[in-house]
Structure formats: structure tokens, C-alpha cells
mmCIF file of C-alpha atoms in Angstrom:
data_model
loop_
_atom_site.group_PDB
_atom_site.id
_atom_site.type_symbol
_atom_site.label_atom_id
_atom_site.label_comp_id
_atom_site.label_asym_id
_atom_site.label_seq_id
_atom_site.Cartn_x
_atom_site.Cartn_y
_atom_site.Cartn_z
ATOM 1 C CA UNK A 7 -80.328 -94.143 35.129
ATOM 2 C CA UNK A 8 -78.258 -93.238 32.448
ATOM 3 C CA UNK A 9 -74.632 -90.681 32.233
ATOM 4 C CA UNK A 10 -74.339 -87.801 29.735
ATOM 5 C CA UNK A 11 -70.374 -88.387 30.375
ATOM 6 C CA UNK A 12 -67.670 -91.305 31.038
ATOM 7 C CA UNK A 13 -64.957 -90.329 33.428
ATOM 8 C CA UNK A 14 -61.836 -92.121 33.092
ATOM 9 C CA UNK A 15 -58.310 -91.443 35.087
ATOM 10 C CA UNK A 16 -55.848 -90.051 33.033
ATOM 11 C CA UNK A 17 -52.529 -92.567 32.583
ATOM 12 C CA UNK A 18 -49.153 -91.100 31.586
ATOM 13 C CA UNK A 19 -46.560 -93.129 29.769
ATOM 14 C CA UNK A 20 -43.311 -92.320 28.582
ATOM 15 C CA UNK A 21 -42.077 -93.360 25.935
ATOM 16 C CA UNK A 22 -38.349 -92.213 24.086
ATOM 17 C CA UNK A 23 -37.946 -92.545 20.165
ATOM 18 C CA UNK A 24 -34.058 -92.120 18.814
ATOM 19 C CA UNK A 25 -33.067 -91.479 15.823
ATOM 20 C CA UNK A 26 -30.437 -92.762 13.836
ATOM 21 C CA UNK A 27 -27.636 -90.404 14.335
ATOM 22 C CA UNK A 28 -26.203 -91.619 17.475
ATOM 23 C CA UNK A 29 -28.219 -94.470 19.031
ATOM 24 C CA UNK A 30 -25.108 -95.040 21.626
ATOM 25 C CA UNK A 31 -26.627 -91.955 23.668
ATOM 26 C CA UNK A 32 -30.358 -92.713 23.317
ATOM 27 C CA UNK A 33 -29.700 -96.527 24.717
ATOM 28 C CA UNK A 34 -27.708 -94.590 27.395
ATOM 29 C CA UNK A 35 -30.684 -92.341 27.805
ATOM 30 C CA UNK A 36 -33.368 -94.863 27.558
ATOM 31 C CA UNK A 37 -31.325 -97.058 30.344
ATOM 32 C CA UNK A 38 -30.856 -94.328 32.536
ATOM 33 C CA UNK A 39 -34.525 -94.107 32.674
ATOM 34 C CA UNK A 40 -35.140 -97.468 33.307
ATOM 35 C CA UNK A 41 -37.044 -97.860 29.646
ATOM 36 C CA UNK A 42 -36.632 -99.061 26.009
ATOM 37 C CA UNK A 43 -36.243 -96.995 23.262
ATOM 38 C CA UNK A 44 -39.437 -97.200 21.403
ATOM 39 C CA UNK A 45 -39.068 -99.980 17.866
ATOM 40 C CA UNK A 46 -39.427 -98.468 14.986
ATOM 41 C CA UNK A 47 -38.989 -98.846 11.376
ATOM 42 C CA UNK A 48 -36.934 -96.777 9.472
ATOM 43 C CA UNK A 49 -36.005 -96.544 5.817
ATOM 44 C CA UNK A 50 -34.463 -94.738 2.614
ATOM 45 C CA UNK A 51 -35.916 -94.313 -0.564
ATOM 46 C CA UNK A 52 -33.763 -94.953 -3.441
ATOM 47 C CA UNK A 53 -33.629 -91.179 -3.758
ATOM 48 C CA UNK A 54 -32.863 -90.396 -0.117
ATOM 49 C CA UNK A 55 -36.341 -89.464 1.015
ATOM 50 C CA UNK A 56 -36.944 -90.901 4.391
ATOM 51 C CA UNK A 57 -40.119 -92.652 6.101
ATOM 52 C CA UNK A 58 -40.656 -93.889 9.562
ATOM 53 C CA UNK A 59 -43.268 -95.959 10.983
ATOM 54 C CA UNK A 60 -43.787 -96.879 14.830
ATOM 55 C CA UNK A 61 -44.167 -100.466 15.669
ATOM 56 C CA UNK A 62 -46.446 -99.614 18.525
ATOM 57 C CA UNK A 63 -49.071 -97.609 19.545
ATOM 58 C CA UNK A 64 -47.914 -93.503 20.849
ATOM 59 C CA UNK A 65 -51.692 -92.689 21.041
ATOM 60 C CA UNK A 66 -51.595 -90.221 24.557
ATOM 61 C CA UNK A 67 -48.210 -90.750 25.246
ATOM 62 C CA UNK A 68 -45.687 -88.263 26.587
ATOM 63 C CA UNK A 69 -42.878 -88.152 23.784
ATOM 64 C CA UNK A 70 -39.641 -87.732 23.772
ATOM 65 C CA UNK A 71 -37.438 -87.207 20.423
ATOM 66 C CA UNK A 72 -33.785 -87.574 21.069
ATOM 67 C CA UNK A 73 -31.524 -87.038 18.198
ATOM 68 C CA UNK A 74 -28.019 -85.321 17.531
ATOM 69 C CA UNK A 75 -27.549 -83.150 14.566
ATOM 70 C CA UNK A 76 -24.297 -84.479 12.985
ATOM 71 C CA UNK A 77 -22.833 -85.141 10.084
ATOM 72 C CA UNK A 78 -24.716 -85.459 7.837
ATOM 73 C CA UNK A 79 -26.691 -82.989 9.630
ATOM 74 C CA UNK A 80 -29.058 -82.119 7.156
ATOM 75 C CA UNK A 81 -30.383 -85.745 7.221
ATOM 76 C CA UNK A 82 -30.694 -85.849 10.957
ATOM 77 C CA UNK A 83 -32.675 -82.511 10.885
ATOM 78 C CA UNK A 84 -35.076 -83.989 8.188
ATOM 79 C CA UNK A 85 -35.149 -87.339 10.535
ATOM 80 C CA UNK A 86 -36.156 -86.179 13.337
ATOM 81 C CA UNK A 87 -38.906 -83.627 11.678
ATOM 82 C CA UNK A 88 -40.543 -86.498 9.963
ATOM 83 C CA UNK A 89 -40.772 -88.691 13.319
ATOM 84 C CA UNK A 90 -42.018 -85.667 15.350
ATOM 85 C CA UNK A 91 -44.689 -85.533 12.088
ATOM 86 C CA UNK A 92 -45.496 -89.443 12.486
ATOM 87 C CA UNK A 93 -46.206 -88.588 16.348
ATOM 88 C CA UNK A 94 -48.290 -85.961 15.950
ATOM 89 C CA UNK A 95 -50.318 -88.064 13.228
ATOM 90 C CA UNK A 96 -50.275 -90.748 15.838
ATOM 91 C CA UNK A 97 -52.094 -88.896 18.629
ATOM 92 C CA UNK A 98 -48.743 -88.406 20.522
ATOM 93 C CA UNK A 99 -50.399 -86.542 24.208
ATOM 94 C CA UNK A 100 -47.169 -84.252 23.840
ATOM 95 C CA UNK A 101 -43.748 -84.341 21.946
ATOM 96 C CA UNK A 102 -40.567 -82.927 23.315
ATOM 97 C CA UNK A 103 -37.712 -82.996 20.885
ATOM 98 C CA UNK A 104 -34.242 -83.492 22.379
ATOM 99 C CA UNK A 105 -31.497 -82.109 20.584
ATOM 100 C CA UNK A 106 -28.110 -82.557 22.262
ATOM 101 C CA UNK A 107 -26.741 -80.628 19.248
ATOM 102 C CA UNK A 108 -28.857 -77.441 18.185
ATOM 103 C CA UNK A 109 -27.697 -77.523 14.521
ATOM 104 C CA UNK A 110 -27.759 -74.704 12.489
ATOM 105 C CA UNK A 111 -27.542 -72.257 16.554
ATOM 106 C CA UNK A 112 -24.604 -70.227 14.647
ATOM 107 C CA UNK A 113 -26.362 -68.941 12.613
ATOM 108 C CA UNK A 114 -28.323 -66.931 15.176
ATOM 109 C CA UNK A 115 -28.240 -63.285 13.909
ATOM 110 C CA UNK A 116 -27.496 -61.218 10.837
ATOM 111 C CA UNK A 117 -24.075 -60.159 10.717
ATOM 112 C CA UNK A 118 -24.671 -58.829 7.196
ATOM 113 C CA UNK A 119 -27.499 -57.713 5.121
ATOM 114 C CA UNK A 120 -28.840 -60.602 3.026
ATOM 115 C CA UNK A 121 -28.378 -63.699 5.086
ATOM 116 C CA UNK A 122 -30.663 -65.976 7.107
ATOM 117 C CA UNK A 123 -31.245 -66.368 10.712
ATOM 118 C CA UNK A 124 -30.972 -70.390 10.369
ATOM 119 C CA UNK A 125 -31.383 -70.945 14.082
ATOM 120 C CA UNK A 126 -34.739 -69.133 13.987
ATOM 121 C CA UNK A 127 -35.973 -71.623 11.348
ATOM 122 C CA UNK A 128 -35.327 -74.660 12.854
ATOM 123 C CA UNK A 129 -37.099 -73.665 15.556
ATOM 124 C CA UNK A 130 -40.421 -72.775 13.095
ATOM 125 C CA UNK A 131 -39.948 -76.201 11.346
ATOM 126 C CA UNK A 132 -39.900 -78.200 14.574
ATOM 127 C CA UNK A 133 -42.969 -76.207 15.660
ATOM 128 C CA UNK A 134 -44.801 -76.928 12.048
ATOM 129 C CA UNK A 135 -43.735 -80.486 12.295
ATOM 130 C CA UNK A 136 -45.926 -80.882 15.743
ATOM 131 C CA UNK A 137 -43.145 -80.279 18.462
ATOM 132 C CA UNK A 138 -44.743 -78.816 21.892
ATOM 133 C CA UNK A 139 -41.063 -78.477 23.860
ATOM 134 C CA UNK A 140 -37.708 -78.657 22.772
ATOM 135 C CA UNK A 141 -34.361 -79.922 25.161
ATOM 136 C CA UNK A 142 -30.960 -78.894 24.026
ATOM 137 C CA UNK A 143 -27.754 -78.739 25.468
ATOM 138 C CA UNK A 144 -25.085 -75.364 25.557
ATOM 139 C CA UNK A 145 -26.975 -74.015 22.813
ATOM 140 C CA UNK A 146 -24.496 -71.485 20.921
ATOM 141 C CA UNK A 147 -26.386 -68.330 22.249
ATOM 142 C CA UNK A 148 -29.073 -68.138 24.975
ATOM 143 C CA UNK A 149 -30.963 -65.998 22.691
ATOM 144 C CA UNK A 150 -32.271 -68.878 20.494
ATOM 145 C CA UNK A 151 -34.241 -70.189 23.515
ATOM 146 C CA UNK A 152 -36.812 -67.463 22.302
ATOM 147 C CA UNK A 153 -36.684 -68.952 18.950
ATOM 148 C CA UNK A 154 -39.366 -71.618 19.705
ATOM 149 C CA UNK A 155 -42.899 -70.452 20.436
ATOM 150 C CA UNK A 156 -42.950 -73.311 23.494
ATOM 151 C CA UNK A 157 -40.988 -74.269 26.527
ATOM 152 C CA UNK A 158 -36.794 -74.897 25.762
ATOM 153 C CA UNK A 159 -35.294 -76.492 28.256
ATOM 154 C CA UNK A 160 -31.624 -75.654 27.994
ATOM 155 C CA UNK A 161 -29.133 -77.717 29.307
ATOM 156 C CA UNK A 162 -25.447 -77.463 30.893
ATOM 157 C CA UNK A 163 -23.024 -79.534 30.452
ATOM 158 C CA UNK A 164 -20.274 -76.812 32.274
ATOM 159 C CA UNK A 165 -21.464 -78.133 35.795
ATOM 160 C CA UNK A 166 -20.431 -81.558 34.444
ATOM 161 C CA UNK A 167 -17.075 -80.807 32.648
ATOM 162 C CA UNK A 168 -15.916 -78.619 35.566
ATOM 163 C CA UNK A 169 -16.592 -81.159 38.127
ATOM 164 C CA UNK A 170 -14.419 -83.408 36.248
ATOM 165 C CA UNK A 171 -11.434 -80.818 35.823
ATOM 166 C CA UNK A 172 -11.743 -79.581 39.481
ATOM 167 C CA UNK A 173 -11.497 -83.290 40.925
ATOM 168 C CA UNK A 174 -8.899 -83.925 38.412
ATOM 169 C CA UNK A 175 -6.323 -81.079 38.660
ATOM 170 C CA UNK A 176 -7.383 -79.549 42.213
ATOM 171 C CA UNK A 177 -4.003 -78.827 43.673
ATOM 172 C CA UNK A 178 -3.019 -76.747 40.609
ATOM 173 C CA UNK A 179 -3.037 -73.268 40.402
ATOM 174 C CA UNK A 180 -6.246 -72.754 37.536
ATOM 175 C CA UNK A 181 -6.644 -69.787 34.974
ATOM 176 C CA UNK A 182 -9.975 -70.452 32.887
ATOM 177 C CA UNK A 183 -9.546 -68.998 29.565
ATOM 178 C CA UNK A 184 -11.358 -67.653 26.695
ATOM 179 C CA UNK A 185 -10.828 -68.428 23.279
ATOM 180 C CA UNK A 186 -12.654 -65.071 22.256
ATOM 181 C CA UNK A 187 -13.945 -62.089 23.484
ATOM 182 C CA UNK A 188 -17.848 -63.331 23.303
ATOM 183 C CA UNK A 189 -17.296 -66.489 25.368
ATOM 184 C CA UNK A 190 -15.956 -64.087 28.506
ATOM 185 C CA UNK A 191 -19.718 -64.863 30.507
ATOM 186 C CA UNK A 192 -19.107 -68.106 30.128
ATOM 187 C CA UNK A 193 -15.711 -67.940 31.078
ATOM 188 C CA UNK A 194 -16.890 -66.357 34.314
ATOM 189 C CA UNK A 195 -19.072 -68.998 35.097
ATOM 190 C CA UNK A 196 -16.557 -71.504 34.890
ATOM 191 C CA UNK A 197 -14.473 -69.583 37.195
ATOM 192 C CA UNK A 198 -17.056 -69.643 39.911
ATOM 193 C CA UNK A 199 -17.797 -73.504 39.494
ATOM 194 C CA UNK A 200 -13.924 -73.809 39.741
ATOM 195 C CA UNK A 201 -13.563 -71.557 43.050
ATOM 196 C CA UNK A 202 -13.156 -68.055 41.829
ATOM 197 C CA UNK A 203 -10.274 -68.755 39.786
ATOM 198 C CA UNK A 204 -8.561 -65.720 37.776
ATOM 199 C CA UNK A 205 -9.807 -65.217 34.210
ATOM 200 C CA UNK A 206 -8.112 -64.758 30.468
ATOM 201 C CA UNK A 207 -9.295 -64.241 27.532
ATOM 202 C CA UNK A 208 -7.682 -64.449 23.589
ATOM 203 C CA UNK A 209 -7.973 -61.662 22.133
ATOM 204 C CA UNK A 210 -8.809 -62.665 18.239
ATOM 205 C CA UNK A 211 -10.410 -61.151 14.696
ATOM 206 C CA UNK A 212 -11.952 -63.252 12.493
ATOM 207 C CA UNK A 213 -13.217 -62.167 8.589
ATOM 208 C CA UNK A 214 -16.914 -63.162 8.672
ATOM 209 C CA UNK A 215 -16.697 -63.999 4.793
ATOM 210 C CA UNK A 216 -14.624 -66.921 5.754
ATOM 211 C CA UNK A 217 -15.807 -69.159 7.780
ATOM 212 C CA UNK A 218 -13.794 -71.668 9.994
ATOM 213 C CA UNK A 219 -10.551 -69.293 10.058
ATOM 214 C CA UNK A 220 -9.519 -67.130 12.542
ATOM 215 C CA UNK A 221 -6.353 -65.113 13.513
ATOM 216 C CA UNK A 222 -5.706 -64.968 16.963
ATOM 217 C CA UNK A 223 -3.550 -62.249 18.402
ATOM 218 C CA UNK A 224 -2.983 -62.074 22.230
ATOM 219 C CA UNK A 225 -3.299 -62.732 25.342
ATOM 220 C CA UNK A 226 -5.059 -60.737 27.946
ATOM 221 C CA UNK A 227 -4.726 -61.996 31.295
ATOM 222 C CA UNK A 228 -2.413 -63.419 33.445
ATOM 223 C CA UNK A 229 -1.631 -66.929 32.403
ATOM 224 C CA UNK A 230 2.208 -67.566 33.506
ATOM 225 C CA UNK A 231 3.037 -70.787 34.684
ATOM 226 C CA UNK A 232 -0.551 -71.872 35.317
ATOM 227 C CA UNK A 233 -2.830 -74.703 34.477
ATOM 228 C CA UNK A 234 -5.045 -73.017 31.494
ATOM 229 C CA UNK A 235 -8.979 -74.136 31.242
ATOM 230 C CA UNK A 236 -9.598 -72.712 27.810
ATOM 231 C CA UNK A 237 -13.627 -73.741 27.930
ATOM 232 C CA UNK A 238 -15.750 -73.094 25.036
ATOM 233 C CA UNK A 239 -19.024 -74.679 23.888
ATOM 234 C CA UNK A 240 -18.072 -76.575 20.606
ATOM 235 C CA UNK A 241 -15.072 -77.566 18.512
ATOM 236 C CA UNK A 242 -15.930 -77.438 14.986
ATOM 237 C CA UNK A 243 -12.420 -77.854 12.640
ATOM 238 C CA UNK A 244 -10.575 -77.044 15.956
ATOM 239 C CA UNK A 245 -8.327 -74.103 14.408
ATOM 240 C CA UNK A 246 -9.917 -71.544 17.579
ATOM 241 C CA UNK A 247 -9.143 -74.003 20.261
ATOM 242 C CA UNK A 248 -5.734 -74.993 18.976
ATOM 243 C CA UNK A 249 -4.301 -71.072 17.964
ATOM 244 C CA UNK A 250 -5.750 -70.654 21.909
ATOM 245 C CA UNK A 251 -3.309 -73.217 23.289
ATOM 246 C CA UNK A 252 -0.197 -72.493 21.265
ATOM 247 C CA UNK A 253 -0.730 -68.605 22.314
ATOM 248 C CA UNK A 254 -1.103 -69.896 25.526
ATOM 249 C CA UNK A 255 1.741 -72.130 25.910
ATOM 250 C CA UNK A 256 4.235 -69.225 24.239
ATOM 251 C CA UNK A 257 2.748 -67.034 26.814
ATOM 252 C CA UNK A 258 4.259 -68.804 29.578
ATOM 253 C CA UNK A 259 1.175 -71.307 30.186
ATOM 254 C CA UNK A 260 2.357 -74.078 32.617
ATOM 255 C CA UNK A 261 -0.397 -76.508 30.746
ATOM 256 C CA UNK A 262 -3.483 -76.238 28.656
ATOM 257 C CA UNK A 263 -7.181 -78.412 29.185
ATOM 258 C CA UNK A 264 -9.438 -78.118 26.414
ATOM 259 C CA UNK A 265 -12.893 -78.256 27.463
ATOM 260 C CA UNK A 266 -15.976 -77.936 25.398
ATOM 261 C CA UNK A 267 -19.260 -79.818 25.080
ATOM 262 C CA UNK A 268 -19.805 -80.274 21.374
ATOM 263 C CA UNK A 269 -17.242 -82.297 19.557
ATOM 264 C CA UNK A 270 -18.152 -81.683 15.705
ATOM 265 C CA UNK A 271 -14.875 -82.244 14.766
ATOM 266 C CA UNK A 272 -14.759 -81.755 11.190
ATOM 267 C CA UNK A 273 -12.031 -82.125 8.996
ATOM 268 C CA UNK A 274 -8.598 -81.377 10.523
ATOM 269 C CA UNK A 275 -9.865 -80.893 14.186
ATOM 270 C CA UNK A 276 -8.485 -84.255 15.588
ATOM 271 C CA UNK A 277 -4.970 -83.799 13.710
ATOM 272 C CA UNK A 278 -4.785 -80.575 15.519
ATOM 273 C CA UNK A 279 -5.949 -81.626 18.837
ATOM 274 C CA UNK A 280 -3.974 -84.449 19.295
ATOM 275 C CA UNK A 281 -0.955 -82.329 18.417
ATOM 276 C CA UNK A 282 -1.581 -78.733 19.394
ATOM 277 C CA UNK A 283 0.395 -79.029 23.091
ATOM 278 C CA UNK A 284 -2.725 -79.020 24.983
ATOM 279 C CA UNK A 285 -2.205 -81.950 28.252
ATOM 280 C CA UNK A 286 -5.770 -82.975 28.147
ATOM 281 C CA UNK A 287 -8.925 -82.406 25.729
ATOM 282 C CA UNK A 288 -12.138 -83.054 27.687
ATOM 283 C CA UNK A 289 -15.687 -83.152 25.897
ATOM 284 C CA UNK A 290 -18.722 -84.633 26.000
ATOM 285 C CA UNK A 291 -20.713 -87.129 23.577
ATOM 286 C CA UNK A 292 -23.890 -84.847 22.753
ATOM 287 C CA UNK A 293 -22.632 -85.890 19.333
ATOM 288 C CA UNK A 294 -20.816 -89.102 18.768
ATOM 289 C CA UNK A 295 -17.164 -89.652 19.048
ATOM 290 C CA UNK A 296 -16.413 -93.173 16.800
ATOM 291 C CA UNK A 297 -13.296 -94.697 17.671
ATOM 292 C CA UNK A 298 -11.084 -93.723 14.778
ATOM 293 C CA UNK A 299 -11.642 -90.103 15.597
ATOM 294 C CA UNK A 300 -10.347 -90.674 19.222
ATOM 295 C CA UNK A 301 -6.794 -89.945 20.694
ATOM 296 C CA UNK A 302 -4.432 -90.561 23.833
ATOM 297 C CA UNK A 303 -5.478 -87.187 25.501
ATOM 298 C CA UNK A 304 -9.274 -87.262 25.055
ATOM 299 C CA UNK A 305 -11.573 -87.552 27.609
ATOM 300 C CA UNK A 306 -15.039 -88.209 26.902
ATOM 301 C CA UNK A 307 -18.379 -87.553 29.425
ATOM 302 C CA UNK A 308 -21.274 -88.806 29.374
ATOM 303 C CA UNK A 309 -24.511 -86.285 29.108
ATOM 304 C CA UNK A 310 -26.922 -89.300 29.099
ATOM 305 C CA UNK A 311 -27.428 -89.052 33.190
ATOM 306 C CA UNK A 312 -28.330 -85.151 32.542
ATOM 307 C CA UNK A 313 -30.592 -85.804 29.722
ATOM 308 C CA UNK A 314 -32.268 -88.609 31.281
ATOM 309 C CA UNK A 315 -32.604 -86.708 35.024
ATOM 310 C CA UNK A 316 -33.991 -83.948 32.434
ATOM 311 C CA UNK A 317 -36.794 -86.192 30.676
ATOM 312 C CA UNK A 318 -37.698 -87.770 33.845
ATOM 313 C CA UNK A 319 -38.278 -84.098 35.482
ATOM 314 C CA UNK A 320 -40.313 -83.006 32.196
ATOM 315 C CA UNK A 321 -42.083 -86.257 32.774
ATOM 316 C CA UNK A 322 -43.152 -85.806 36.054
ATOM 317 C CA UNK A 323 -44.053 -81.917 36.086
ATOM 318 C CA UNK A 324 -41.104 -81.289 38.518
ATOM 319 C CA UNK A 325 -38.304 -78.109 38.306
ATOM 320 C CA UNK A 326 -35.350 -78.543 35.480
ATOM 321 C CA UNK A 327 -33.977 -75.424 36.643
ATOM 322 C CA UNK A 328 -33.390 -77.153 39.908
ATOM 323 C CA UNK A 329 -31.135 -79.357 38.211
ATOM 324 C CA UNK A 330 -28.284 -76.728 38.111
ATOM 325 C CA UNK A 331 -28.947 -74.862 41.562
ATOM 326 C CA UNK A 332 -32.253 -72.392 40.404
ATOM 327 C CA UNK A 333 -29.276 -71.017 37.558
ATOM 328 C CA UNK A 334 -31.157 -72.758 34.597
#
């Protein structure tokens, strides 16, 4: 007697690939998970182009793509397109790319006529390149989760970083701050992981025609002789966060914690962190941190368990959103 059809029982396998931006977090990740981080070989071209081959099969495997967008960003974007390609040419079952830094999220609306909505294309090139999900962390607006024609799972780091400042400074009287008007909601959160603590915000303009300066002009909010939480989700050049803490201190502010979950730190930003007033600066290594960029009051958390509990939820067809209490 013969069959028309061969039945076989379907096998999962997981299997991370890291890029070369910060392979610190992707070990982290991989160990975490109790895995390797898939060999690979990766090059330059004399002129920059790069090309990366896997060193083992991916044929029906469930991929994951971790990979930060720092500097230089533009090369970790192009990176990590080009191994999501090599997947998808592979026979990859499904790719997830993990991007602990969304680069390009501020640029997530129009403010005027005659610019681009970068966020919104990164989103269309990861989904050209072959990309079923995308994983990010404190992306810079919620909105950009309907960016990507797929499933984004979005990430917190706050339950993380407030965990750490509650244990840490729990007998002091808390105000979490804003550094601007449009990081109020996530102000509020913070309050309620914190206890219901009072709120503050800086009130600040900026001129959108120059980026990375700001004028910041007062306080609103009672912040006299407390501890100040000024929370925000990334420090770029660090001229927000550090015109925050010196209004805050001449306002009467017992002490100032800086947290925030991207540290981009361009430029400047460690010069005025390490010397802004502020007792304690408290981020997280979505994008890496090397040594010389490091001070006496930084504090730096791990995201790897989060990613990896993440992954291994993705993996297994179980409930990311009930990895931050059904809030996700």
C-alpha cells in the first residue's frame, strides 16, 4: 500500500544571531537562555559594503536578531537588514528582530512640512528585508508600534529602573520628575511603580530647527527638599537631563537621580553628567556603555534577563504582556 503524503512532527529550535554593535548584551542574552549565539562570518568590503554568511544551517528555525542601533548607527541598521535578508534566503521558519535601541523612533511625526517620518521607514525596510516580528525596548513613542505591519513587542525597562531606585532610596521622601511636558504619562507611571509619589514636571521650549538644544524655564511642582526622580527614556548629548537637575537643585531639590533607559551619550553628555549635581545617574545597557565613557555616579542595569524572559516567551507561544502585570 502506498501514501499520497509523509507526516512528520514539527521541531522548533531557537536559535539567536548578534550583531556586531554590542555583542556584551547578546552573550548576556544568549546565556540567559541557556544557548550560543549562532557563528557567523562577518566582513567589510574595502568600500564599507557589508556581507554575512551563517556557519550553520537556520533552515526552519525560529530567529532571533538582536542588535543595538549605535554609533555608527547607520551601519548597525544596514547590519542587521542584511542578516535578517541572509535568514530569509536561508529558509529561516520565522525572524524576530530585536532592537534594544529603535534608531531613527524620533523621528516619528512631521513637525514641519517637508520632512520624513524616519521611524515609519525603518519599520518598511525591516519588513522588505524578511522580518515577521520586531522586539524593542521604551521605544520613543508608543505610536511607532503601528509602524510595522507584524507583531512589536515593546518592552519596559521602567519596572526595572524603578525597582532599583525604590530599594535603593526607600526611606526618602520621592518626587518623580519630568524633564518636559510630553514625558508627563510616563512620569505618572513611575509614580505608581514608586507608591503614588507626587509628580513635577520642567516646563521647557525647544526651537525644532535646532536640534539637541533646549531652554528650560521652570519648575511646576512641588520639589522642595525632596529626592527628585527626573525619568526619561534616553539621554542623547545630555543638555535636557542636566538643565532638569540644575533647575531642580536651585528650586530647593534635596537631591536629583537621573534615570533613563537609553544611554546614547553623544558628545558632551558624560562631561555634563558627571558634573551637573545630580547624586546618582541610573541607566541601562540597551546600548553599550565602554569603560572610558563611565563615571563615579553611574549605575548601569542589565536588560539582558528582560530580553531573554522576552525571546523565551515569543519562543514558546506564551503572554509577553504578562511580563509587566497585563500593562504591556
Amino acid at each position: 500500500m502506498t501514501v499520497s503524503a509523509m507526516s512528520a512532527t514539527p521541531k522548533k529550535s531557537l536559535k539567536l544571531f548578534s550583531g556586531s554593535s554590542h555583542p556584551e548584551l547578546a552573550e548576556e542574552v544568549a546565556k540567559q537562555l541557556d544557548v550560543t549565539v549562532t557563528p557567523q562570518a562577518a566582513y567589510k568590503f574595502a568600500n564599507g559594503e557589508i556581507f554575512v554568511r551563517y556557519d550553520e544551517s537556520v533552515r526552519g528555525c525560529d530567529a532571533f536578531v538582536i542588535q543595538s542601533h549605535c554609533n555608527p548607527l547607520n551601519d548597525a541598521i544596514m547590519e542587521q537588514l542584511i542578516m535578517v535578508d541572509a535568514l530569509k534566503r536561508a529558509s529561516a521558519k520565522r525572524i524576530t528582530v530585536v532592537m534594544p535601541f529603535y534608531g531613527y523612533a524620533r523621528q516619528d511625526k512631521k513637525h514641519k512640512g517637508r520632512e520624513p517620518i524616519s521611524a515609519r521607514l525603518m519599520a518598511d525596510l525591516f519588513k522588505t528585508a524578511g522580518a515577521d516580528r520586531i522586539m524593542a525596548v521604551d521605544l520613543h513613542t508608543d505610536q511607532i508600534q503601528g509602524f510595522f505591519d507584524g507583531p512589536v513587542d515593546h518592552l519596559f525597562a521602567q519596572k526595572m529602573l524603578a525597582s532599583y531606585v525604590r530599594d535603593t532610596y526607600h526611606d526618602q521622601n520621592i518626587t518623580v520628575v519630568s524633564p518636559d511636558s510630553g514625558r508627563v504619562r510616563v512620569a505618572e507611571k513611575w509614580a505608581d511603580d514608586l507608591g503614588g509619589t507626587p509628580l513635577a514636571f520642567i516646563h521647557k521650549t525647544r526651537d525644532p530647527s535646532k536640534p539637541n538644544q533646549v531652554v528650560a524655564n521652570r519648575v511646576v511642582g512641588d520639589v522642595e527638599g525632596r529626592l527628585c526622580v527626573l525619568v526619561d527614556d534616553m539621554i542623547d548629548t545630555g543638555g535636557t537631563i542636566t538643565k532638569a537637575t540644575e533647575q531642580l537643585l536651585a528650586a530647593g531639590a534635596q537631591d536629583v537621580i537621573i534615570a533613563s533607559t537609553h544611554a546614547v551619550l553623544s558628545g558632551p553628555a558624560v562631561e555634563r553628567l558627571s558634573s551637573c549635581g545630580a547624586k546618582e545617574v541610573v541607566l541601562t545597557n540597551t546600548l553599550p556603555i565602554p569603560e572610558e565613557r563611565r563615571f563615579d555616579t553611574l549605575t548601569v542595569l542589565s536588560i539582558a534577563p528582560l530580553v531573554a524572559e522576552a525571546i523565551h516567551q515569543v519562543f514558546e507561544d506564551g503572554s509577553v504582556t504578562s511580563l509587566f502585570d497585563g500593562k504591556a
